[in-house]
């Protein structure tokens, strides 16, 4: 095993660890945010923020699930090698399409909020 292979393996495991930590932090943050803001109100809009918290968490969860189920499993050729692992192909598509979809939703909501009245 060469030194470059060892470094690549270490980088990959570090990426796996950081991804797992990021997912755990996101889940904890969503649960904590929903629990602690349940009775508070937004002063500017005088709306209950718990409804916004639940809606945001629900939309992200449903979007992740839907984009995972609709993702392509068609093999991809990368660096001359075929990549056929269906789980990783679906996860890659899921994150790409979820990011694009949520950015579009946020943009539309910003425009609606700007011109409301």
Short mmCIF file of C-alpha atoms in Angstrom, two decimals:
data_model
loop_
_atom_site.label_atom_id
_atom_site.label_comp_id
_atom_site.label_asym_id
_atom_site.label_seq_id
_atom_site.Cartn_x
_atom_site.Cartn_y
_atom_site.Cartn_z
CA UNK A 1 0.00 0.00 0.00
CA UNK A 2 1.53 3.28 -1.08
CA UNK A 3 1.51 6.53 0.86
CA UNK A 4 -0.95 8.17 -1.53
CA UNK A 5 -3.46 5.34 -1.04
CA UNK A 6 -3.20 5.73 2.72
CA UNK A 7 -3.79 9.47 2.47
CA UNK A 8 -6.80 8.96 0.19
CA UNK A 9 -8.27 6.44 2.63
CA UNK A 10 -7.79 8.85 5.54
CA UNK A 11 -9.43 11.68 3.61
CA UNK A 12 -12.39 9.47 2.68
CA UNK A 13 -12.91 8.34 6.29
CA UNK A 14 -12.64 11.94 7.48
CA UNK A 15 -15.32 12.90 4.95
CA UNK A 16 -17.57 10.07 6.15
CA UNK A 17 -17.13 11.16 9.75
CA UNK A 18 -17.81 14.83 8.98
CA UNK A 19 -20.89 13.92 6.94
CA UNK A 20 -22.26 11.81 9.79
CA UNK A 21 -21.58 14.63 12.27
CA UNK A 22 -23.28 17.18 9.99
CA UNK A 23 -26.37 14.98 9.62
CA UNK A 24 -26.53 14.41 13.38
CA UNK A 25 -26.18 18.15 14.04
CA UNK A 26 -28.92 18.96 11.52
CA UNK A 27 -31.33 16.46 13.07
CA UNK A 28 -30.55 17.66 16.59
CA UNK A 29 -30.96 21.29 15.53
CA UNK A 30 -34.34 20.62 13.90
CA UNK A 31 -35.66 18.73 16.93
CA UNK A 32 -34.29 21.30 19.37
CA UNK A 33 -35.65 24.21 17.33
CA UNK A 34 -39.13 22.75 17.15
CA UNK A 35 -39.21 21.97 20.88
CA UNK A 36 -37.89 25.30 22.15
CA UNK A 37 -39.85 27.60 19.85
CA UNK A 38 -43.20 25.94 20.31
CA UNK A 39 -44.88 28.76 22.24
CA UNK A 40 -42.90 31.75 21.02
CA UNK A 41 -44.21 34.27 18.51
CA UNK A 42 -42.53 36.26 15.79
CA UNK A 43 -42.80 39.96 16.70
CA UNK A 44 -42.54 41.25 13.14
CA UNK A 45 -45.20 39.06 11.59
CA UNK A 46 -47.06 38.14 14.81
CA UNK A 47 -47.28 34.53 13.68
CA UNK A 48 -46.58 31.45 15.68
CA UNK A 49 -43.08 30.32 14.83
CA UNK A 50 -43.80 26.73 15.75
CA UNK A 51 -45.96 26.40 12.64
CA UNK A 52 -43.09 27.72 10.53
CA UNK A 53 -40.67 25.32 12.27
CA UNK A 54 -42.90 22.31 11.66
CA UNK A 55 -43.55 23.33 8.05
CA UNK A 56 -39.86 23.87 7.29
CA UNK A 57 -38.83 20.56 8.85
CA UNK A 58 -41.65 18.74 7.07
CA UNK A 59 -40.93 20.27 3.66
CA UNK A 60 -37.22 19.40 3.89
CA UNK A 61 -37.95 15.83 5.02
CA UNK A 62 -40.59 15.24 2.33
CA UNK A 63 -38.34 16.79 -0.33
CA UNK A 64 -35.41 14.56 0.67
CA UNK A 65 -37.59 11.45 0.59
CA UNK A 66 -39.25 12.34 -2.71
CA UNK A 67 -35.99 13.19 -4.47
CA UNK A 68 -34.40 9.97 -3.17
CA UNK A 69 -37.28 7.86 -4.48
CA UNK A 70 -37.29 9.66 -7.85
CA UNK A 71 -33.50 9.68 -8.29
CA UNK A 72 -31.83 7.99 -11.22
CA UNK A 73 -29.90 4.74 -10.82
CA UNK A 74 -28.40 4.88 -14.30
CA UNK A 75 -24.66 4.07 -14.18
CA UNK A 76 -22.19 6.94 -14.57
CA UNK A 77 -18.71 6.74 -16.07
CA UNK A 78 -16.16 8.66 -14.00
CA UNK A 79 -12.46 8.68 -14.91
CA UNK A 80 -13.10 5.86 -17.35
CA UNK A 81 -14.59 3.62 -14.65
CA UNK A 82 -18.30 2.75 -14.48
CA UNK A 83 -19.97 3.76 -11.23
CA UNK A 84 -22.95 1.48 -10.62
CA UNK A 85 -23.67 1.60 -6.87
CA UNK A 86 -27.38 2.47 -6.85
CA UNK A 87 -27.46 3.78 -3.27
CA UNK A 88 -24.76 6.37 -3.88
CA UNK A 89 -26.21 7.31 -7.27
CA UNK A 90 -29.59 7.94 -5.60
CA UNK A 91 -28.05 9.86 -2.68
CA UNK A 92 -26.06 12.08 -5.03
CA UNK A 93 -29.14 12.89 -7.10
CA UNK A 94 -31.15 13.41 -3.91
CA UNK A 95 -28.80 16.05 -2.52
CA UNK A 96 -28.38 17.85 -5.84
CA UNK A 97 -32.09 18.01 -6.66
CA UNK A 98 -33.12 18.83 -3.07
CA UNK A 99 -30.67 21.73 -2.99
CA UNK A 100 -31.94 23.09 -6.30
CA UNK A 101 -35.59 22.66 -5.32
CA UNK A 102 -35.19 24.29 -1.90
CA UNK A 103 -33.29 27.24 -3.40
CA UNK A 104 -36.13 27.74 -5.89
CA UNK A 105 -38.77 27.51 -3.14
CA UNK A 106 -36.89 30.03 -0.99
CA UNK A 107 -36.50 32.41 -3.93
CA UNK A 108 -40.23 32.28 -4.67
CA UNK A 109 -41.08 32.86 -1.01
CA UNK A 110 -38.73 35.86 -0.84
CA UNK A 111 -40.37 37.41 -3.90
CA UNK A 112 -43.85 36.75 -2.46
CA UNK A 113 -42.88 38.29 0.88
CA UNK A 114 -41.31 41.31 -0.83
CA UNK A 115 -44.37 42.19 -2.88
CA UNK A 116 -47.01 41.25 -0.32
CA UNK A 117 -49.37 44.10 0.62
#
